[in-house]
mmCIF file of N, CA and C in Angstrom:
data_model
loop_
_atom_site.group_PDB
_atom_site.id
_atom_site.type_symbol
_atom_site.label_atom_id
_atom_site.label_comp_id
_atom_site.label_asym_id
_atom_site.label_seq_id
_atom_site.Cartn_x
_atom_site.Cartn_y
_atom_site.Cartn_z
ATOM 1 N N UNK G 1 -69.879 -127.508 -63.448
ATOM 2 C CA UNK G 1 -70.618 -127.706 -64.220
ATOM 3 C C UNK G 1 -70.416 -128.740 -65.619
ATOM 4 N N UNK G 2 -71.095 -129.668 -65.560
ATOM 5 C CA UNK G 2 -70.941 -130.337 -66.802
ATOM 6 C C UNK G 2 -72.283 -129.921 -68.023
ATOM 7 N N UNK G 3 -71.583 -129.501 -69.143
ATOM 8 C CA UNK G 3 -72.740 -129.218 -70.160
ATOM 9 C C UNK G 3 -73.517 -130.233 -70.633
ATOM 10 N N UNK G 4 -74.980 -129.980 -70.834
ATOM 11 C CA UNK G 4 -75.705 -130.826 -71.358
ATOM 12 C C UNK G 4 -75.059 -131.593 -72.602
ATOM 13 N N UNK G 5 -75.741 -132.649 -73.042
ATOM 14 C CA UNK G 5 -75.123 -133.031 -74.432
ATOM 15 C C UNK G 5 -76.023 -132.683 -75.545
ATOM 16 N N UNK G 6 -75.180 -132.543 -76.594
ATOM 17 C CA UNK G 6 -75.944 -131.508 -77.658
ATOM 18 C C UNK G 6 -76.863 -132.444 -78.361
ATOM 19 N N UNK G 7 -77.910 -132.014 -78.728
ATOM 20 C CA UNK G 7 -78.923 -132.857 -79.612
ATOM 21 C C UNK G 7 -78.676 -132.423 -80.828
ATOM 22 N N UNK G 8 -79.124 -133.498 -81.963
ATOM 23 C CA UNK G 8 -79.158 -133.664 -83.302
ATOM 24 C C UNK G 8 -79.436 -132.104 -83.814
ATOM 25 N N UNK G 9 -80.518 -131.404 -83.246
ATOM 26 C CA UNK G 9 -80.986 -130.369 -84.086
ATOM 27 C C UNK G 9 -80.106 -129.146 -83.323
ATOM 28 N N UNK G 10 -79.380 -129.444 -82.541
ATOM 29 C CA UNK G 10 -78.224 -128.562 -82.256
ATOM 30 C C UNK G 10 -77.219 -128.448 -82.991
ATOM 31 N N UNK G 11 -76.587 -129.966 -83.114
ATOM 32 C CA UNK G 11 -75.671 -129.920 -84.069
ATOM 33 C C UNK G 11 -75.810 -129.628 -85.458
ATOM 34 N N UNK G 12 -76.753 -129.447 -86.020
ATOM 35 C CA UNK G 12 -77.367 -128.944 -87.329
ATOM 36 C C UNK G 12 -77.134 -127.958 -87.298
ATOM 37 N N UNK G 13 -77.735 -126.985 -86.111
ATOM 38 C CA UNK G 13 -77.840 -125.723 -86.162
ATOM 39 C C UNK G 13 -76.295 -124.957 -86.115
ATOM 40 N N UNK G 14 -75.439 -125.707 -85.203
ATOM 41 C CA UNK G 14 -73.963 -125.329 -84.978
ATOM 42 C C UNK G 14 -73.111 -125.122 -86.249
ATOM 43 N N UNK G 15 -73.590 -126.477 -87.172
ATOM 44 C CA UNK G 15 -72.837 -126.455 -88.460
ATOM 45 C C UNK G 15 -73.476 -125.239 -89.491
ATOM 46 N N UNK G 16 -75.033 -125.066 -89.304
ATOM 47 C CA UNK G 16 -75.489 -123.927 -90.074
ATOM 48 C C UNK G 16 -74.892 -122.483 -89.797
ATOM 49 N N UNK G 17 -74.430 -122.260 -88.326
ATOM 50 C CA UNK G 17 -73.988 -121.317 -87.977
ATOM 51 C C UNK G 17 -72.452 -121.227 -88.500
ATOM 52 N N UNK G 18 -71.739 -121.940 -88.316
ATOM 53 C CA UNK G 18 -70.286 -122.381 -88.733
ATOM 54 C C UNK G 18 -70.272 -121.791 -90.027
ATOM 55 N N UNK G 19 -70.949 -122.312 -90.838
ATOM 56 C CA UNK G 19 -71.115 -122.146 -92.330
ATOM 57 C C UNK G 19 -71.214 -120.539 -93.036
ATOM 58 N N UNK G 20 -71.364 -119.742 -91.835
ATOM 59 C CA UNK G 20 -71.514 -118.330 -91.883
ATOM 60 C C UNK G 20 -70.507 -117.383 -91.656
ATOM 61 N N UNK G 21 -69.698 -118.015 -91.109
ATOM 62 C CA UNK G 21 -68.168 -117.383 -90.834
ATOM 63 C C UNK G 21 -67.196 -118.172 -92.006
ATOM 64 N N UNK G 22 -66.275 -117.227 -92.491
ATOM 65 C CA UNK G 22 -65.118 -118.006 -93.167
ATOM 66 C C UNK G 22 -64.064 -118.691 -92.162
ATOM 67 N N UNK G 23 -63.746 -118.056 -90.883
ATOM 68 C CA UNK G 23 -62.319 -118.544 -90.313
ATOM 69 C C UNK G 23 -62.499 -118.838 -88.722
ATOM 70 N N UNK G 24 -61.735 -120.003 -88.325
ATOM 71 C CA UNK G 24 -62.089 -120.239 -86.830
ATOM 72 C C UNK G 24 -60.715 -120.258 -86.589
ATOM 73 N N UNK G 25 -60.514 -121.549 -85.427
ATOM 74 C CA UNK G 25 -59.135 -121.675 -84.842
ATOM 75 C C UNK G 25 -59.230 -123.138 -84.492
ATOM 76 N N UNK G 26 -58.093 -123.767 -85.083
ATOM 77 C CA UNK G 26 -57.891 -125.492 -84.782
ATOM 78 C C UNK G 26 -56.937 -125.278 -83.528
ATOM 79 N N UNK G 27 -57.121 -126.534 -82.923
ATOM 80 C CA UNK G 27 -56.129 -126.436 -81.559
ATOM 81 C C UNK G 27 -56.072 -128.035 -81.548
ATOM 82 N N UNK G 28 -54.513 -128.247 -81.402
ATOM 83 C CA UNK G 28 -54.162 -129.490 -81.196
ATOM 84 C C UNK G 28 -52.840 -129.851 -79.966
ATOM 85 N N UNK G 29 -52.396 -130.654 -79.481
ATOM 86 C CA UNK G 29 -50.947 -130.938 -79.071
ATOM 87 C C UNK G 29 -50.039 -131.029 -79.992
ATOM 88 N N UNK G 30 -48.745 -130.466 -80.020
ATOM 89 C CA UNK G 30 -47.885 -130.957 -80.673
ATOM 90 C C UNK G 30 -46.257 -130.814 -79.987
ATOM 91 N N UNK G 31 -45.791 -132.183 -79.685
ATOM 92 C CA UNK G 31 -44.769 -132.585 -78.807
ATOM 93 C C UNK G 31 -45.313 -132.084 -77.717
ATOM 94 N N UNK G 32 -46.694 -132.740 -77.216
ATOM 95 C CA UNK G 32 -46.969 -132.525 -75.713
ATOM 96 C C UNK G 32 -47.254 -131.081 -75.462
ATOM 97 N N UNK G 33 -47.257 -130.196 -76.449
ATOM 98 C CA UNK G 33 -47.817 -128.803 -75.711
ATOM 99 C C UNK G 33 -49.096 -128.294 -77.104
ATOM 100 N N UNK G 34 -49.818 -127.479 -76.181
ATOM 101 C CA UNK G 34 -51.124 -127.167 -77.151
ATOM 102 C C UNK G 34 -50.566 -125.935 -78.016
ATOM 103 N N UNK G 35 -51.262 -126.086 -79.066
ATOM 104 C CA UNK G 35 -51.035 -124.615 -80.018
ATOM 105 C C UNK G 35 -52.326 -124.434 -80.716
ATOM 106 N N UNK G 36 -52.486 -123.309 -80.941
ATOM 107 C CA UNK G 36 -53.752 -122.865 -81.886
ATOM 108 C C UNK G 36 -53.293 -121.882 -82.809
ATOM 109 N N UNK G 37 -54.149 -122.311 -84.086
ATOM 110 C CA UNK G 37 -53.600 -121.354 -85.374
ATOM 111 C C UNK G 37 -55.156 -121.243 -86.145
ATOM 112 N N UNK G 38 -54.916 -120.361 -86.823
ATOM 113 C CA UNK G 38 -56.186 -119.384 -87.643
ATOM 114 C C UNK G 38 -56.400 -120.610 -88.740
ATOM 115 N N UNK G 39 -57.540 -120.803 -89.106
ATOM 116 C CA UNK G 39 -57.763 -121.864 -90.554
ATOM 117 C C UNK G 39 -59.077 -121.430 -91.593
ATOM 118 N N UNK G 40 -59.092 -121.309 -92.297
ATOM 119 C CA UNK G 40 -60.339 -121.101 -93.651
ATOM 120 C C UNK G 40 -60.983 -122.433 -93.357
ATOM 121 N N UNK G 41 -62.357 -122.203 -93.251
ATOM 122 C CA UNK G 41 -63.369 -123.229 -92.841
ATOM 123 C C UNK G 41 -64.384 -123.461 -93.967
ATOM 124 N N UNK G 42 -64.602 -124.527 -94.561
ATOM 125 C CA UNK G 42 -65.838 -124.746 -95.203
ATOM 126 C C UNK G 42 -66.850 -126.122 -94.624
ATOM 127 N N UNK G 43 -68.151 -125.966 -94.618
ATOM 128 C CA UNK G 43 -68.691 -126.923 -94.024
ATOM 129 C C UNK G 43 -69.160 -127.810 -95.563
ATOM 130 N N UNK G 44 -69.320 -128.916 -95.498
ATOM 131 C CA UNK G 44 -69.416 -129.703 -96.780
ATOM 132 C C UNK G 44 -70.255 -131.271 -96.245
ATOM 133 N N UNK G 45 -71.486 -131.581 -96.121
ATOM 134 C CA UNK G 45 -71.885 -132.898 -96.117
ATOM 135 C C UNK G 45 -71.796 -133.143 -94.435
ATOM 136 N N UNK G 46 -71.716 -132.190 -93.857
ATOM 137 C CA UNK G 46 -71.719 -132.519 -92.149
ATOM 138 C C UNK G 46 -70.164 -132.705 -91.943
ATOM 139 N N UNK G 47 -69.162 -132.295 -92.726
ATOM 140 C CA UNK G 47 -67.825 -132.309 -92.444
ATOM 141 C C UNK G 47 -67.588 -131.143 -92.406
ATOM 142 N N UNK G 48 -66.324 -130.635 -91.824
ATOM 143 C CA UNK G 48 -65.735 -129.443 -91.897
ATOM 144 C C UNK G 48 -64.644 -129.370 -92.451
ATOM 145 N N UNK G 49 -64.091 -128.899 -93.397
ATOM 146 C CA UNK G 49 -62.889 -128.826 -94.563
ATOM 147 C C UNK G 49 -62.010 -127.453 -93.832
ATOM 148 N N UNK G 50 -61.043 -127.585 -93.634
ATOM 149 C CA UNK G 50 -60.149 -126.612 -93.166
ATOM 150 C C UNK G 50 -58.460 -126.625 -94.514
ATOM 151 N N UNK G 51 -58.730 -125.008 -94.490
ATOM 152 C CA UNK G 51 -57.251 -124.666 -95.108
ATOM 153 C C UNK G 51 -56.556 -124.108 -94.253
ATOM 154 N N UNK G 52 -55.191 -124.704 -94.325
ATOM 155 C CA UNK G 52 -54.337 -123.856 -93.292
ATOM 156 C C UNK G 52 -53.092 -123.964 -94.095
ATOM 157 N N UNK G 53 -52.071 -122.728 -93.405
ATOM 158 C CA UNK G 53 -50.499 -122.464 -94.047
ATOM 159 C C UNK G 53 -49.676 -123.661 -93.685
ATOM 160 N N UNK G 54 -49.016 -124.280 -94.846
ATOM 161 C CA UNK G 54 -48.410 -125.643 -94.869
ATOM 162 C C UNK G 54 -47.103 -124.979 -94.158
ATOM 163 N N UNK G 55 -46.733 -124.208 -94.514
ATOM 164 C CA UNK G 55 -45.157 -123.970 -93.946
ATOM 165 C C UNK G 55 -44.971 -123.869 -92.221
ATOM 166 N N UNK G 56 -46.147 -124.141 -91.732
ATOM 167 C CA UNK G 56 -45.854 -124.011 -90.333
ATOM 168 C C UNK G 56 -45.629 -125.653 -89.755
ATOM 169 N N UNK G 57 -46.208 -126.849 -90.648
ATOM 170 C CA UNK G 57 -46.201 -127.993 -90.257
ATOM 171 C C UNK G 57 -47.479 -128.079 -89.353
ATOM 172 N N UNK G 58 -48.379 -127.593 -89.216
ATOM 173 C CA UNK G 58 -49.386 -127.880 -88.506
ATOM 174 C C UNK G 58 -50.411 -129.058 -89.066
ATOM 175 N N UNK G 59 -50.575 -129.077 -90.218
ATOM 176 C CA UNK G 59 -51.402 -129.995 -90.867
ATOM 177 C C UNK G 59 -50.900 -131.195 -90.709
ATOM 178 N N UNK G 60 -49.809 -131.561 -90.647
ATOM 179 C CA UNK G 60 -48.944 -132.940 -90.215
ATOM 180 C C UNK G 60 -49.203 -133.487 -88.916
ATOM 181 N N UNK G 61 -49.003 -132.288 -87.852
ATOM 182 C CA UNK G 61 -49.263 -132.476 -86.692
ATOM 183 C C UNK G 61 -50.922 -132.727 -86.399
ATOM 184 N N UNK G 62 -51.743 -132.250 -87.011
ATOM 185 C CA UNK G 62 -53.154 -132.655 -86.720
ATOM 186 C C UNK G 62 -53.475 -133.921 -87.487
ATOM 187 N N UNK G 63 -52.793 -134.450 -88.590
ATOM 188 C CA UNK G 63 -53.370 -135.188 -89.368
ATOM 189 C C UNK G 63 -53.270 -136.895 -88.374
ATOM 190 N N UNK G 64 -54.364 -137.441 -88.236
ATOM 191 C CA UNK G 64 -54.834 -138.460 -87.474
ATOM 192 C C UNK G 64 -54.899 -137.936 -85.926
ATOM 193 N N UNK G 65 -54.836 -137.004 -85.614
ATOM 194 C CA UNK G 65 -55.180 -136.686 -84.455
ATOM 195 C C UNK G 65 -56.491 -136.087 -83.903
ATOM 196 N N UNK G 66 -57.067 -136.000 -82.509
ATOM 197 C CA UNK G 66 -58.074 -135.404 -82.007
ATOM 198 C C UNK G 66 -57.707 -134.161 -82.045
ATOM 199 N N UNK G 67 -58.591 -133.229 -82.650
ATOM 200 C CA UNK G 67 -58.339 -131.990 -82.606
ATOM 201 C C UNK G 67 -59.726 -131.134 -81.901
ATOM 202 N N UNK G 68 -59.499 -129.805 -81.854
ATOM 203 C CA UNK G 68 -60.803 -128.849 -81.295
ATOM 204 C C UNK G 68 -60.717 -127.769 -81.960
ATOM 205 N N UNK G 69 -61.838 -127.433 -82.652
ATOM 206 C CA UNK G 69 -62.055 -126.405 -83.838
ATOM 207 C C UNK G 69 -63.233 -125.419 -83.329
ATOM 208 N N UNK G 70 -63.095 -124.085 -83.573
ATOM 209 C CA UNK G 70 -64.121 -123.218 -82.700
ATOM 210 C C UNK G 70 -64.023 -122.181 -83.923
ATOM 211 N N UNK G 71 -65.098 -121.548 -83.869
ATOM 212 C CA UNK G 71 -65.473 -120.310 -84.645
ATOM 213 C C UNK G 71 -66.536 -119.302 -83.815
ATOM 214 N N UNK G 72 -66.689 -117.972 -84.281
ATOM 215 C CA UNK G 72 -67.583 -117.420 -83.849
ATOM 216 C C UNK G 72 -67.933 -116.264 -84.295
ATOM 217 N N UNK G 73 -69.228 -115.651 -84.235
ATOM 218 C CA UNK G 73 -69.127 -114.220 -85.073
ATOM 219 C C UNK G 73 -68.938 -112.742 -84.181
ATOM 220 N N UNK G 74 -68.064 -113.043 -83.585
ATOM 221 C CA UNK G 74 -67.729 -112.120 -82.492
ATOM 222 C C UNK G 74 -67.063 -110.674 -83.237
ATOM 223 N N UNK G 75 -66.529 -110.813 -83.967
ATOM 224 C CA UNK G 75 -65.857 -109.583 -84.997
ATOM 225 C C UNK G 75 -66.907 -109.635 -86.187
ATOM 226 N N UNK G 76 -67.940 -110.282 -86.637
ATOM 227 C CA UNK G 76 -68.595 -109.995 -87.701
ATOM 228 C C UNK G 76 -69.683 -109.445 -87.490
ATOM 229 N N UNK G 77 -69.935 -108.816 -86.603
ATOM 230 C CA UNK G 77 -71.325 -108.042 -86.102
ATOM 231 C C UNK G 77 -71.118 -106.773 -86.589
ATOM 232 N N UNK G 78 -72.319 -106.331 -86.789
ATOM 233 C CA UNK G 78 -72.991 -104.830 -86.688
ATOM 234 C C UNK G 78 -73.299 -104.199 -85.661
ATOM 235 N N UNK G 79 -73.546 -102.769 -85.669
ATOM 236 C CA UNK G 79 -73.928 -101.843 -84.550
ATOM 237 C C UNK G 79 -75.453 -102.384 -84.751
ATOM 238 N N UNK G 80 -76.246 -102.413 -83.532
ATOM 239 C CA UNK G 80 -77.488 -103.186 -83.280
ATOM 240 C C UNK G 80 -77.434 -104.914 -83.396
ATOM 241 N N UNK G 81 -76.508 -105.550 -83.885
ATOM 242 C CA UNK G 81 -76.586 -106.999 -83.739
ATOM 243 C C UNK G 81 -76.013 -107.291 -82.326
ATOM 244 N N UNK G 82 -76.959 -107.723 -81.325
ATOM 245 C CA UNK G 82 -76.632 -108.176 -80.135
ATOM 246 C C UNK G 82 -76.635 -109.607 -79.773
ATOM 247 N N UNK G 83 -76.863 -110.444 -80.818
ATOM 248 C CA UNK G 83 -76.475 -111.940 -80.671
ATOM 249 C C UNK G 83 -74.952 -112.461 -81.289
ATOM 250 N N UNK G 84 -74.560 -113.242 -79.966
ATOM 251 C CA UNK G 84 -73.552 -113.829 -80.396
ATOM 252 C C UNK G 84 -73.433 -114.982 -80.050
ATOM 253 N N UNK G 85 -72.826 -115.859 -80.748
ATOM 254 C CA UNK G 85 -72.601 -117.437 -80.966
ATOM 255 C C UNK G 85 -71.129 -117.746 -81.062
ATOM 256 N N UNK G 86 -71.014 -118.896 -80.282
ATOM 257 C CA UNK G 86 -69.860 -119.947 -80.526
ATOM 258 C C UNK G 86 -70.168 -121.270 -80.815
ATOM 259 N N UNK G 87 -69.472 -121.743 -81.808
ATOM 260 C CA UNK G 87 -69.545 -123.370 -81.896
ATOM 261 C C UNK G 87 -67.851 -123.614 -81.776
ATOM 262 N N UNK G 88 -68.098 -124.827 -81.080
ATOM 263 C CA UNK G 88 -66.723 -125.701 -80.903
ATOM 264 C C UNK G 88 -67.063 -127.096 -81.144
ATOM 265 N N UNK G 89 -65.884 -127.875 -81.561
ATOM 266 C CA UNK G 89 -66.519 -129.317 -81.554
ATOM 267 C C UNK G 89 -64.889 -129.809 -81.453
ATOM 268 N N UNK G 90 -64.900 -131.432 -81.057
ATOM 269 C CA UNK G 90 -63.648 -132.169 -81.538
ATOM 270 C C UNK G 90 -64.062 -133.149 -82.617
ATOM 271 N N UNK G 91 -63.075 -133.617 -83.265
ATOM 272 C CA UNK G 91 -63.119 -134.509 -84.053
ATOM 273 C C UNK G 91 -61.633 -135.255 -84.755
ATOM 274 N N UNK G 92 -61.462 -136.229 -85.112
ATOM 275 C CA UNK G 92 -60.347 -136.505 -85.541
ATOM 276 C C UNK G 92 -59.733 -135.872 -87.007
ATOM 277 N N UNK G 93 -58.636 -135.157 -86.937
ATOM 278 C CA UNK G 93 -58.429 -134.605 -88.567
ATOM 279 C C UNK G 93 -57.693 -135.264 -89.109
ATOM 280 N N UNK G 94 -57.881 -135.330 -90.826
ATOM 281 C CA UNK G 94 -57.082 -136.245 -91.761
ATOM 282 C C UNK G 94 -56.832 -135.139 -92.910
ATOM 283 N N UNK G 95 -55.778 -135.303 -93.373
ATOM 284 C CA UNK G 95 -54.943 -134.693 -94.530
ATOM 285 C C UNK G 95 -55.779 -134.938 -95.742
ATOM 286 N N UNK G 96 -56.265 -134.238 -96.647
ATOM 287 C CA UNK G 96 -56.936 -134.627 -97.556
ATOM 288 C C UNK G 96 -56.751 -133.751 -98.773
ATOM 289 N N UNK G 97 -57.067 -134.106 -100.222
ATOM 290 C CA UNK G 97 -56.858 -133.149 -101.360
ATOM 291 C C UNK G 97 -58.130 -132.881 -101.939
ATOM 292 N N UNK G 98 -58.390 -131.633 -101.887
ATOM 293 C CA UNK G 98 -59.530 -131.095 -101.975
ATOM 294 C C UNK G 98 -59.990 -131.273 -103.913
ATOM 295 N N UNK G 99 -61.015 -131.259 -104.320
ATOM 296 C CA UNK G 99 -61.425 -131.459 -105.768
ATOM 297 C C UNK G 99 -61.804 -129.794 -106.190
ATOM 298 N N UNK G 100 -62.186 -129.781 -107.575
ATOM 299 C CA UNK G 100 -62.172 -128.528 -107.968
ATOM 300 C C UNK G 100 -63.794 -127.826 -107.177
ATOM 301 N N UNK G 101 -64.569 -128.790 -106.777
ATOM 302 C CA UNK G 101 -65.553 -128.021 -105.880
ATOM 303 C C UNK G 101 -65.199 -127.460 -105.060
ATOM 304 N N UNK G 102 -64.468 -128.066 -103.958
ATOM 305 C CA UNK G 102 -64.126 -127.914 -102.544
ATOM 306 C C UNK G 102 -63.212 -126.586 -102.500
ATOM 307 N N UNK G 103 -62.166 -126.532 -103.613
ATOM 308 C CA UNK G 103 -61.613 -125.238 -104.058
ATOM 309 C C UNK G 103 -62.275 -124.025 -104.119
ATOM 310 N N UNK G 104 -63.411 -124.382 -104.881
ATOM 311 C CA UNK G 104 -64.088 -123.217 -105.205
ATOM 312 C C UNK G 104 -64.733 -122.613 -104.171
ATOM 313 N N UNK G 105 -65.174 -123.457 -103.001
ATOM 314 C CA UNK G 105 -65.721 -123.488 -102.006
ATOM 315 C C UNK G 105 -65.027 -122.274 -100.958
ATOM 316 N N UNK G 106 -63.550 -122.860 -101.098
ATOM 317 C CA UNK G 106 -62.479 -122.111 -100.136
ATOM 318 C C UNK G 106 -62.201 -120.601 -100.712
ATOM 319 N N UNK G 107 -62.518 -120.524 -102.014
ATOM 320 C CA UNK G 107 -62.060 -119.245 -102.387
ATOM 321 C C UNK G 107 -60.472 -118.640 -102.512
ATOM 322 N N UNK G 108 -60.148 -117.612 -102.976
ATOM 323 C CA UNK G 108 -58.616 -117.297 -103.056
ATOM 324 C C UNK G 108 -58.168 -117.524 -101.405
ATOM 325 N N UNK G 109 -56.618 -117.839 -101.765
ATOM 326 C CA UNK G 109 -55.611 -118.197 -100.542
ATOM 327 C C UNK G 109 -55.256 -117.032 -100.251
ATOM 328 N N UNK G 110 -55.008 -116.856 -99.272
ATOM 329 C CA UNK G 110 -54.314 -115.557 -98.725
ATOM 330 C C UNK G 110 -52.776 -115.731 -99.503
ATOM 331 N N UNK G 111 -52.187 -114.438 -99.866
ATOM 332 C CA UNK G 111 -50.682 -114.417 -100.423
ATOM 333 C C UNK G 111 -49.928 -114.657 -99.458
ATOM 334 N N UNK G 112 -49.631 -114.410 -98.194
ATOM 335 C CA UNK G 112 -48.509 -114.562 -97.478
ATOM 336 C C UNK G 112 -49.183 -115.268 -96.044
ATOM 337 N N UNK G 113 -48.403 -115.864 -95.351
ATOM 338 C CA UNK G 113 -48.261 -116.178 -94.078
ATOM 339 C C UNK G 113 -47.245 -115.965 -93.156
ATOM 340 N N UNK G 114 -47.068 -114.825 -92.097
ATOM 341 C CA UNK G 114 -45.927 -114.467 -91.647
ATOM 342 C C UNK G 114 -44.732 -114.049 -92.617
ATOM 343 N N UNK G 115 -45.621 -113.429 -93.797
ATOM 344 C CA UNK G 115 -44.404 -112.742 -94.618
ATOM 345 C C UNK G 115 -43.585 -113.773 -95.402
ATOM 346 N N UNK G 116 -44.059 -114.733 -95.584
ATOM 347 C CA UNK G 116 -43.667 -116.133 -96.499
ATOM 348 C C UNK G 116 -44.789 -116.462 -97.541
ATOM 349 N N UNK G 117 -44.605 -116.797 -98.535
ATOM 350 C CA UNK G 117 -45.693 -117.294 -99.542
ATOM 351 C C UNK G 117 -46.623 -118.265 -98.832
ATOM 352 N N UNK G 118 -47.954 -118.149 -98.948
ATOM 353 C CA UNK G 118 -48.904 -119.111 -98.338
ATOM 354 C C UNK G 118 -49.108 -120.353 -99.343
ATOM 355 N N UNK G 119 -48.740 -121.447 -98.785
ATOM 356 C CA UNK G 119 -48.776 -122.882 -99.061
ATOM 357 C C UNK G 119 -49.978 -123.639 -98.820
ATOM 358 N N UNK G 120 -50.977 -123.711 -99.359
ATOM 359 C CA UNK G 120 -52.018 -124.182 -98.532
ATOM 360 C C UNK G 120 -52.223 -125.838 -98.401
ATOM 361 N N UNK G 121 -52.544 -126.114 -97.193
ATOM 362 C CA UNK G 121 -52.585 -127.593 -96.730
ATOM 363 C C UNK G 121 -54.325 -127.592 -96.487
ATOM 364 N N UNK G 122 -54.550 -128.848 -96.513
ATOM 365 C CA UNK G 122 -56.220 -128.889 -96.045
ATOM 366 C C UNK G 122 -56.476 -130.555 -95.170
ATOM 367 N N UNK G 123 -57.504 -130.045 -94.379
ATOM 368 C CA UNK G 123 -57.454 -131.332 -93.338
ATOM 369 C C UNK G 123 -59.304 -131.219 -93.455
ATOM 370 N N UNK G 124 -59.643 -132.497 -93.079
ATOM 371 C CA UNK G 124 -60.949 -132.876 -92.844
ATOM 372 C C UNK G 124 -61.214 -133.305 -91.659
ATOM 373 N N UNK G 125 -62.563 -132.674 -91.167
ATOM 374 C CA UNK G 125 -62.924 -133.211 -89.865
ATOM 375 C C UNK G 125 -64.172 -133.507 -89.772
ATOM 376 N N UNK G 126 -64.454 -134.447 -88.942
ATOM 377 C CA UNK G 126 -66.130 -134.942 -88.928
ATOM 378 C C UNK G 126 -66.604 -134.665 -87.481
ATOM 379 N N UNK G 127 -67.187 -133.569 -87.170
ATOM 380 C CA UNK G 127 -67.382 -133.192 -86.006
ATOM 381 C C UNK G 127 -67.839 -133.975 -85.076
ATOM 382 N N UNK G 128 -67.652 -134.303 -83.753
ATOM 383 C CA UNK G 128 -68.147 -134.803 -82.724
ATOM 384 C C UNK G 128 -68.140 -133.847 -81.120
ATOM 385 N N UNK G 129 -69.038 -134.418 -80.472
ATOM 386 C CA UNK G 129 -69.267 -133.351 -79.317
ATOM 387 C C UNK G 129 -68.897 -131.811 -79.611
ATOM 388 N N UNK G 130 -70.323 -131.495 -80.303
ATOM 389 C CA UNK G 130 -70.182 -130.101 -80.806
ATOM 390 C C UNK G 130 -71.177 -129.609 -79.889
ATOM 391 N N UNK G 131 -70.530 -128.027 -79.795
ATOM 392 C CA UNK G 131 -71.301 -127.491 -78.349
ATOM 393 C C UNK G 131 -71.395 -126.139 -79.161
ATOM 394 N N UNK G 132 -72.713 -125.402 -78.893
ATOM 395 C CA UNK G 132 -72.962 -124.205 -79.657
ATOM 396 C C UNK G 132 -73.550 -123.377 -78.052
ATOM 397 N N UNK G 133 -73.152 -122.262 -78.135
ATOM 398 C CA UNK G 133 -73.567 -121.003 -77.120
ATOM 399 C C UNK G 133 -73.873 -119.880 -77.663
ATOM 400 N N UNK G 134 -75.200 -119.191 -77.092
ATOM 401 C CA UNK G 134 -75.566 -117.866 -77.409
ATOM 402 C C UNK G 134 -75.488 -116.981 -76.366
ATOM 403 N N UNK G 135 -75.239 -115.779 -76.675
ATOM 404 C CA UNK G 135 -75.373 -114.966 -75.769
ATOM 405 C C UNK G 135 -75.820 -113.901 -76.441
ATOM 406 N N UNK G 136 -77.302 -113.177 -75.754
ATOM 407 C CA UNK G 136 -78.039 -112.093 -76.138
ATOM 408 C C UNK G 136 -77.753 -110.851 -75.356
ATOM 409 N N UNK G 137 -78.135 -109.564 -75.992
ATOM 410 C CA UNK G 137 -77.877 -108.457 -75.597
ATOM 411 C C UNK G 137 -76.608 -108.051 -74.997
ATOM 412 N N UNK G 138 -75.475 -108.186 -76.369
ATOM 413 C CA UNK G 138 -74.140 -108.293 -76.431
ATOM 414 C C UNK G 138 -73.883 -107.094 -77.198
ATOM 415 N N UNK G 139 -73.639 -105.772 -77.184
ATOM 416 C CA UNK G 139 -73.469 -104.548 -77.961
ATOM 417 C C UNK G 139 -72.304 -104.765 -78.863
ATOM 418 N N UNK G 140 -72.402 -104.673 -80.248
ATOM 419 C CA UNK G 140 -71.033 -104.493 -80.682
ATOM 420 C C UNK G 140 -70.321 -103.549 -80.512
ATOM 421 N N UNK G 141 -68.983 -103.857 -80.391
ATOM 422 C CA UNK G 141 -67.881 -103.039 -79.872
ATOM 423 C C UNK G 141 -67.680 -102.066 -81.033
ATOM 424 N N UNK G 142 -67.395 -100.865 -80.625
ATOM 425 C CA UNK G 142 -67.167 -99.848 -81.492
ATOM 426 C C UNK G 142 -66.034 -99.504 -81.368
ATOM 427 N N UNK G 143 -65.577 -98.528 -82.697
ATOM 428 C CA UNK G 143 -63.839 -98.591 -82.758
ATOM 429 C C UNK G 143 -63.608 -97.257 -81.471
ATOM 430 N N UNK G 144 -64.543 -96.618 -81.189
ATOM 431 C CA UNK G 144 -64.076 -95.308 -80.434
ATOM 432 C C UNK G 144 -64.189 -95.802 -79.175
ATOM 433 N N UNK G 145 -64.238 -97.226 -78.762
ATOM 434 C CA UNK G 145 -64.323 -97.368 -77.574
ATOM 435 C C UNK G 145 -63.152 -98.654 -77.352
ATOM 436 N N UNK G 146 -62.646 -98.607 -78.247
ATOM 437 C CA UNK G 146 -61.393 -99.401 -78.218
ATOM 438 C C UNK G 146 -59.921 -99.237 -77.786
ATOM 439 N N UNK G 147 -59.886 -97.963 -77.493
ATOM 440 C CA UNK G 147 -58.549 -97.555 -77.012
ATOM 441 C C UNK G 147 -58.034 -97.909 -75.565
#
């Protein structure tokens, strides 16, 4: 079954939801193999700006490539919040240098990544082919049920 194409209002809503959560996952092929890594994101004027660790070489692998990006509210829900959403999109990533305004939106960078000093690198993606999915009636997972 093929998903119905998104409507502009769905795209706007998807970016609005994406702006509510700070982290997601970027996916790209590297030497013909897929990889996924965590990234901090902010939404600015319809574009998604990413900050990732430069020590892995992922930003260079993504630069000029079509990437997929996704985020959700699965981990950020509190007891009683039974609404789950996921946003996914594809677009071409480009390395960029953020200005003071964008740096302020990202906030403080992590101190380390895999026990190495965090070296920020930044990507800009204009989302294409956005999908937004909602699930209702999904209880928040409680710690006592996670063993």
